[in-house]
PDB file of C-alpha atoms in Angstrom:
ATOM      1  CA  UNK A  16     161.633  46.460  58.234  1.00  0.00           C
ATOM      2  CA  UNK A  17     160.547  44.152  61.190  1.00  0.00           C
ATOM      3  CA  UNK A  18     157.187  42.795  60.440  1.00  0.00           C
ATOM      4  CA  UNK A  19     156.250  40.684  62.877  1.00  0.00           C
ATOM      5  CA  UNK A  20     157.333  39.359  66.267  1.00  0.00           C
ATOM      6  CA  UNK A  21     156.951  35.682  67.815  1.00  0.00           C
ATOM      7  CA  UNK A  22     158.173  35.501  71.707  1.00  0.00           C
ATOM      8  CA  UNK A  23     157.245  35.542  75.225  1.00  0.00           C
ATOM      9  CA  UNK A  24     155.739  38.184  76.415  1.00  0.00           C
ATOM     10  CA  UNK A  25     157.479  39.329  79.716  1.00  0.00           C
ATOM     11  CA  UNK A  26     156.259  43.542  80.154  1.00  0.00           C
ATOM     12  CA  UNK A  27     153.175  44.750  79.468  1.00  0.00           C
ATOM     13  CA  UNK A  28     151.800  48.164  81.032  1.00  0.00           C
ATOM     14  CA  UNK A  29     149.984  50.197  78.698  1.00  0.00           C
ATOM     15  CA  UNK A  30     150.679  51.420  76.217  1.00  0.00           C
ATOM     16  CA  UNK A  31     153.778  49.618  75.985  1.00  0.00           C
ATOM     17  CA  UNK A  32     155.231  46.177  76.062  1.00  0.00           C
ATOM     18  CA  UNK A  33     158.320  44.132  75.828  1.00  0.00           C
ATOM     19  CA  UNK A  34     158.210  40.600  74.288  1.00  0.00           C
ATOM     20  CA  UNK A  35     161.461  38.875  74.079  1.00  0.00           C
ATOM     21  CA  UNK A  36     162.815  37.219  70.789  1.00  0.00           C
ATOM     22  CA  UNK A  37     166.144  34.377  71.523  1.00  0.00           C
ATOM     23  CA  UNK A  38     167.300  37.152  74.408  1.00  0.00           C
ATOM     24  CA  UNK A  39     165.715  40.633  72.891  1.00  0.00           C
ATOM     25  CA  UNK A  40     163.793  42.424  74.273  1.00  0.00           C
ATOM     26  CA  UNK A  41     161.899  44.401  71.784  1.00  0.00           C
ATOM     27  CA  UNK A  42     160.145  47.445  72.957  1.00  0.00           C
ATOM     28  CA  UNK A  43     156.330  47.940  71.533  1.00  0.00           C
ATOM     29  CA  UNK A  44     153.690  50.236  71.414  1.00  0.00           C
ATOM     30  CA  UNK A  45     150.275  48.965  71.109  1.00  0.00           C
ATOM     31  CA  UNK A  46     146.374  50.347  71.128  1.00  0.00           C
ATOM     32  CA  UNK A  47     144.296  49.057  73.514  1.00  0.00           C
ATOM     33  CA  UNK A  48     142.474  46.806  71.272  1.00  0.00           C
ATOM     34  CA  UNK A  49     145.588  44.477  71.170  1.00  0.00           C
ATOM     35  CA  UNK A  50     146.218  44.733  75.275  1.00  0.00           C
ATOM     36  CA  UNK A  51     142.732  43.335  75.933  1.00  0.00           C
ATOM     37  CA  UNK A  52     143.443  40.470  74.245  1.00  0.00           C
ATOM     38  CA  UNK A  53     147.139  39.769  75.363  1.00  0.00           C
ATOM     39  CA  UNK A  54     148.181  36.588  76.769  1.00  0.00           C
ATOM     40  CA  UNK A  55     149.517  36.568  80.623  1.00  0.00           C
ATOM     41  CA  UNK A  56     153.357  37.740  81.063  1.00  0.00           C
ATOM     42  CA  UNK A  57     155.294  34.605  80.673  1.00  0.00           C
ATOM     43  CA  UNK A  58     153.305  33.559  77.658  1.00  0.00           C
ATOM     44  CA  UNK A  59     153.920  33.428  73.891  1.00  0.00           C
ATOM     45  CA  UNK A  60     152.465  35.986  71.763  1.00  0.00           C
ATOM     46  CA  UNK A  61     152.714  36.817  68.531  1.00  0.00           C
ATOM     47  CA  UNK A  62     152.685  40.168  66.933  1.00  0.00           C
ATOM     48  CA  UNK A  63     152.215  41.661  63.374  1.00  0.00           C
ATOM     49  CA  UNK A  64     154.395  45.011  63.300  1.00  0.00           C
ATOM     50  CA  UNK A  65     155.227  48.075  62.183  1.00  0.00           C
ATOM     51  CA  UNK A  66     158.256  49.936  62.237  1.00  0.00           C
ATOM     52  CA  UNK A  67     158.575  53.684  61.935  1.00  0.00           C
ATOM     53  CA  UNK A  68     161.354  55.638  61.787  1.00  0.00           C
ATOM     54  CA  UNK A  69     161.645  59.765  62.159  1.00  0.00           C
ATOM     55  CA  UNK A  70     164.560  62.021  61.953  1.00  0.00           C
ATOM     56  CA  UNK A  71     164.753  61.717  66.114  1.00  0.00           C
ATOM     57  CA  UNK A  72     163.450  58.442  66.662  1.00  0.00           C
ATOM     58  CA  UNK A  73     162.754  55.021  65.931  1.00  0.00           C
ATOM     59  CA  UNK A  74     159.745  53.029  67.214  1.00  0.00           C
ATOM     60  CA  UNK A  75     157.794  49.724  67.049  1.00  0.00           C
ATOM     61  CA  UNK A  76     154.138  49.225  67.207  1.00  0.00           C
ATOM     62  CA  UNK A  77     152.546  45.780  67.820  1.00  0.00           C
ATOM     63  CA  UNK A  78     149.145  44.402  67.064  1.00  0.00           C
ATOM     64  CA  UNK A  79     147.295  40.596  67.457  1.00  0.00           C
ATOM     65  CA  UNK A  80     145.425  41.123  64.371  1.00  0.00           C
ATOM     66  CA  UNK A  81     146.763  42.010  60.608  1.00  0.00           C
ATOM     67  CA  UNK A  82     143.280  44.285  60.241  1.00  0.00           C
ATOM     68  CA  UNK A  83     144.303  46.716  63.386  1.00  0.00           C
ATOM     69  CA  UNK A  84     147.798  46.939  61.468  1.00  0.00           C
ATOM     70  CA  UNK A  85     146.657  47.875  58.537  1.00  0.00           C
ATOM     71  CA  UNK A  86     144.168  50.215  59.682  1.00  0.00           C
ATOM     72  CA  UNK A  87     146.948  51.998  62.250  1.00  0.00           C
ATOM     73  CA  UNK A  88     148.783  52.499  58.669  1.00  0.00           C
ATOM     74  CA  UNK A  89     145.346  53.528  56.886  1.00  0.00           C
ATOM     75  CA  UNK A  90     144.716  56.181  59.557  1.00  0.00           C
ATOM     76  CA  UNK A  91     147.811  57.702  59.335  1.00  0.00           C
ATOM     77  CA  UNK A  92     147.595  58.523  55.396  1.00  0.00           C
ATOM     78  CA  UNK A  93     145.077  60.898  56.378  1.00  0.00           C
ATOM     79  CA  UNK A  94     146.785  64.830  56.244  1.00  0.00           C
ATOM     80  CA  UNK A  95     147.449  65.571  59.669  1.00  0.00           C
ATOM     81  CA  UNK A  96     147.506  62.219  61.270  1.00  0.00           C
ATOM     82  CA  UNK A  97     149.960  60.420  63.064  1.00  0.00           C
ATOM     83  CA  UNK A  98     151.142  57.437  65.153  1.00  0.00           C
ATOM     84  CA  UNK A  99     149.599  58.961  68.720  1.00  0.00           C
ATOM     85  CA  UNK A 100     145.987  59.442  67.188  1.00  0.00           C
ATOM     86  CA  UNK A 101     146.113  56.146  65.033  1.00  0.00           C
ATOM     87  CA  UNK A 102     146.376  54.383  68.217  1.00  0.00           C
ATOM     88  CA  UNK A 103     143.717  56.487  69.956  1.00  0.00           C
ATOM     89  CA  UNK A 104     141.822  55.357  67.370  1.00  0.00           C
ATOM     90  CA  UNK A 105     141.921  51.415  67.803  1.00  0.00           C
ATOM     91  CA  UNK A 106     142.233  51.974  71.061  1.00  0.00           C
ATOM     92  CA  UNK A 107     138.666  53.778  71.176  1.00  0.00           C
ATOM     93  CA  UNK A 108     136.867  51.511  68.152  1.00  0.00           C
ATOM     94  CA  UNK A 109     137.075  47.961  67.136  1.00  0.00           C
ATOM     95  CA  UNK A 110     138.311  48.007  63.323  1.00  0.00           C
ATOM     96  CA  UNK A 111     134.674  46.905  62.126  1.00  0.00           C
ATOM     97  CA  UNK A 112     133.347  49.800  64.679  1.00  0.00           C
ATOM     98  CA  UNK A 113     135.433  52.850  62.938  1.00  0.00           C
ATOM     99  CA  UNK A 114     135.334  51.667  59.015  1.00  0.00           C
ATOM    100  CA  UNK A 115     131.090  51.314  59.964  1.00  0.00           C
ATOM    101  CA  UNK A 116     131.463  55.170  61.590  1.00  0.00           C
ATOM    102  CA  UNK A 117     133.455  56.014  58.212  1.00  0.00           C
ATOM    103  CA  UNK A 118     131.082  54.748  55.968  1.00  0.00           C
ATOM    104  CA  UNK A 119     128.012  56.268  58.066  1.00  0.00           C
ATOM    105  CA  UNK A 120     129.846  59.181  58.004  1.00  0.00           C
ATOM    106  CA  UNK A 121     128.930  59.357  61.496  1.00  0.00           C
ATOM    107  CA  UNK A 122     131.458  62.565  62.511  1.00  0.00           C
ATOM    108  CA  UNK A 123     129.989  63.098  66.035  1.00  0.00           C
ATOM    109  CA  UNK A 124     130.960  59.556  66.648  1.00  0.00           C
ATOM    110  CA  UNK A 125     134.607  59.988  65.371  1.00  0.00           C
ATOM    111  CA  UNK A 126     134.997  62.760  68.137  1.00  0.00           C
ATOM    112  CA  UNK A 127     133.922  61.036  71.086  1.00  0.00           C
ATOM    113  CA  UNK A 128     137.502  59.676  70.567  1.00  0.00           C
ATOM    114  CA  UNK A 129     140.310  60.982  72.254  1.00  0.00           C
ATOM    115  CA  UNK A 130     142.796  63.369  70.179  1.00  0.00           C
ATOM    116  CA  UNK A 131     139.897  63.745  67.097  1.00  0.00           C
ATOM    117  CA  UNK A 132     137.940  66.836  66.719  1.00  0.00           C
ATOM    118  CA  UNK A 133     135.478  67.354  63.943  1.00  0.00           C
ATOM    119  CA  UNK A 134     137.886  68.541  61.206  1.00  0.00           C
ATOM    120  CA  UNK A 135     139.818  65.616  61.734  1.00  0.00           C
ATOM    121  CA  UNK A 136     136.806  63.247  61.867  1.00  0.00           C
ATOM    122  CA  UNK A 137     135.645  64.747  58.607  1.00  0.00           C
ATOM    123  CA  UNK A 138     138.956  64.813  57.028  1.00  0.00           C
ATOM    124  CA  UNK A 139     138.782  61.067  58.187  1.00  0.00           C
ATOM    125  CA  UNK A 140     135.000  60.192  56.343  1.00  0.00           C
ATOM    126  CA  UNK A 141     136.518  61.552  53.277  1.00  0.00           C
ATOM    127  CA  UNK A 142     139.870  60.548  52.812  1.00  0.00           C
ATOM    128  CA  UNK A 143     138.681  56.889  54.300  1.00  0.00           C
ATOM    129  CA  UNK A 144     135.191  56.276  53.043  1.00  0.00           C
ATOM    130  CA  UNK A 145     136.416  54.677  49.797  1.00  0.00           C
ATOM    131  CA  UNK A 146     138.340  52.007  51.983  1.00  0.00           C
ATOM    132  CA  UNK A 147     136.290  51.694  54.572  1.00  0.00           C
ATOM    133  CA  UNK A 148     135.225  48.310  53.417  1.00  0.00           C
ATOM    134  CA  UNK A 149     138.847  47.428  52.986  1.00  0.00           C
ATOM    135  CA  UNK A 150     139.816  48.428  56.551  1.00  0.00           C
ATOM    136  CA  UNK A 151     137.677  45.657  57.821  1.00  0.00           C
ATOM    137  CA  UNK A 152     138.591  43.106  55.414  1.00  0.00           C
ATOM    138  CA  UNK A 153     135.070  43.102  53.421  1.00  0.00           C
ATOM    139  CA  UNK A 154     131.419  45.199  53.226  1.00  0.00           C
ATOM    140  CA  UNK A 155     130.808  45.869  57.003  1.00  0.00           C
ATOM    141  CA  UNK A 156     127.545  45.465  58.602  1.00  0.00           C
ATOM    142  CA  UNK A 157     126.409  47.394  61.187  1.00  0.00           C
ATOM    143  CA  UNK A 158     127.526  45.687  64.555  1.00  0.00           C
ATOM    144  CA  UNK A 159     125.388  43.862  66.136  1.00  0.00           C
ATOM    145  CA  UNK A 160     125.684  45.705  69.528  1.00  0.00           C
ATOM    146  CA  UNK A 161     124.370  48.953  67.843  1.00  0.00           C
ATOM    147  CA  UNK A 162     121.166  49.610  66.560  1.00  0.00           C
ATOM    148  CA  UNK A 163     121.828  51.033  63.324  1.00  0.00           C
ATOM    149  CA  UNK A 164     118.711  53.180  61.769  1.00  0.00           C
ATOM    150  CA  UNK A 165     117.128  52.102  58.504  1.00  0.00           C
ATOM    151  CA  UNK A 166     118.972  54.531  55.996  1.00  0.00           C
ATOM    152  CA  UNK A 167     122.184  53.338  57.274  1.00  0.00           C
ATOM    153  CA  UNK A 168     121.365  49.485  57.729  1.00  0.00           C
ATOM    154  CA  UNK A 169     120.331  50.184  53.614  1.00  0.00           C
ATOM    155  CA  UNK A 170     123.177  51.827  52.954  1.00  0.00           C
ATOM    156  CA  UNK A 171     125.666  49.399  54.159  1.00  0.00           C
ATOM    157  CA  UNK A 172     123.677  46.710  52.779  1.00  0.00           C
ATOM    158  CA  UNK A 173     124.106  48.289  49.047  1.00  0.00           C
ATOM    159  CA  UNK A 174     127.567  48.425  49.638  1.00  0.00           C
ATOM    160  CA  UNK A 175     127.711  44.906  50.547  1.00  0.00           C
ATOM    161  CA  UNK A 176     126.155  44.345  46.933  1.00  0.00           C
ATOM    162  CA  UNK A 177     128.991  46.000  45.370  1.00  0.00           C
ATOM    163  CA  UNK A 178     128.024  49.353  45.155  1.00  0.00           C
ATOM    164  CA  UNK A 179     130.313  52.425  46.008  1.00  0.00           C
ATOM    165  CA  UNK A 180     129.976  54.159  49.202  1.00  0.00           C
ATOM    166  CA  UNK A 181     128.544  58.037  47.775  1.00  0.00           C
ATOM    167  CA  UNK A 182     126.240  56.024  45.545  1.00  0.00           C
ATOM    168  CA  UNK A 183     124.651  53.545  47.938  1.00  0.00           C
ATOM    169  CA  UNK A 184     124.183  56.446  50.061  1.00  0.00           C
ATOM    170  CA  UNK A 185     122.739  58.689  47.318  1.00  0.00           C
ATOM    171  CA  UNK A 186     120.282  55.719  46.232  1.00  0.00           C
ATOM    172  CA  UNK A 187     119.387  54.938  49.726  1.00  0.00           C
ATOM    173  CA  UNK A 188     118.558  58.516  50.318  1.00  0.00           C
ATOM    174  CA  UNK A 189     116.491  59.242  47.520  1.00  0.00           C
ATOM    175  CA  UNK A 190     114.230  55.457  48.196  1.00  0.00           C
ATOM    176  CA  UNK A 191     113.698  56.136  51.847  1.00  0.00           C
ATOM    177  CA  UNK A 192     110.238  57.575  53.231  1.00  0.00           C
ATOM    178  CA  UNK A 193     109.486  58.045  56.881  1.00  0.00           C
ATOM    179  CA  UNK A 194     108.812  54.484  58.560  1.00  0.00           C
ATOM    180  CA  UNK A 195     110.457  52.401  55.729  1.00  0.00           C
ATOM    181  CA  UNK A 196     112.145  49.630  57.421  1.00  0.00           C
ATOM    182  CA  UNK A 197     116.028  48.820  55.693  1.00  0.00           C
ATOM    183  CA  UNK A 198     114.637  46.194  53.597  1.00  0.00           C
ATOM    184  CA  UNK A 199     111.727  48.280  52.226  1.00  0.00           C
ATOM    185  CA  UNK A 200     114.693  50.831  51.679  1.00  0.00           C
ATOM    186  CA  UNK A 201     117.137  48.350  50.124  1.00  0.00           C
ATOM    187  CA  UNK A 202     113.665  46.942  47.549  1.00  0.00           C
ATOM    188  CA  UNK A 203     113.334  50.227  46.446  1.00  0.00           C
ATOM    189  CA  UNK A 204     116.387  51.560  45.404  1.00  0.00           C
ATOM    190  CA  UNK A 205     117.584  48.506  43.516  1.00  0.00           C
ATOM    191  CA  UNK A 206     114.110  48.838  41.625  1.00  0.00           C
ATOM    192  CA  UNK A 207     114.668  51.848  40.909  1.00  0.00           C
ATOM    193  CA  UNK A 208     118.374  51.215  39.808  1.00  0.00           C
ATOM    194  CA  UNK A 209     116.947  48.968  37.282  1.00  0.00           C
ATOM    195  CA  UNK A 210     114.604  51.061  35.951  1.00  0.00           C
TER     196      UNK A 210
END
């Protein structure tokens, strides 16, 4: 319904703030991901949105970038999943941080954040490993604040190439030997692709 907000910003105190529109006030919630990045009070900022209503309530959630949005809607398509832990989520990972995690299957990761234990972190991997390259807007790498290990460098690199999550992983696997660096791992399993 509202999809996006342009005004001065004039509350914010996590997790909420209130931008005003031509004399509205519109009351938001927003992850943490967005506050970091907020202009000072007084300023102009400009919001993407989304707008859910329940049986009891009605509520607005605001984010700077369209890739947070559609990954607070993403998250919340998984059974058992709703608005509070979608914003835990971006509030706890960067969007490129939680579709690498999702990819990597990386469950103990998933729970370090707050409201996901490991049957929601594995629903998670599941339901979102298909998109996970989606939620970011492309084939993610691993971040380049986090040493990745080999298999998982090779992995994400074979998706990058257009192959599917399960079956870059699967080929990855079965190339790998101890001590093979990613790009020993990544030679291999396109050979043997080809063969």
């Amino acid at each position: 319904m509202i999809g996006r907000l342009k005004g001065i910003l004039i509350h914010k105190a996590p997790p909420w703030l209130v931008v005003d529109v031509h004399g509205v006030g519109y009351e938001l919630e927003a992850p943490m991901s967005t506050f970091y990045d907020l202009p000072d009070v007084g300023r102009e900022v400009f919001l993407f949105t989304h707008h859910a209503q329940k049986e009891d309530s009605v509520s607005l959630y605001g984010f700077l970038r369209e890739a947070e949005r559609r990954l607070f809607r993403d998250v919340q398509k998984v059974s058992g999943i709703g608005a509070k832990i979608a914003l835990a989520v971006l509030s706890g990972a960067s969007v490129e941080e939680f579709a690498r995690l999702v990819q990597t299957s990386d469950v103990t990761a998933l729970t370090r954040i707050p409201g996901i234990g490991k049957k929601t972190a594995e629903r998670m991997v599941v339901e979102l490993r298909d998109r996970a390259a989606d939620l970011a807007g492309g084939p993610v790498a691993a971040s380049a604040g986090m040493p990745g290990d080999p298999l998982s460098e090779a992995i994400t690199a074979l998706q990058a190439l257009g192959y599917k999550p399960a079956e870059a992983e699967r080929m990855a696997k079965k190339a790998a030997a101890d001590g093979d660096a990613a790009e020993t791992i990544i030679r291999k399993a396109l050979q043997s692709a080809l063969r």
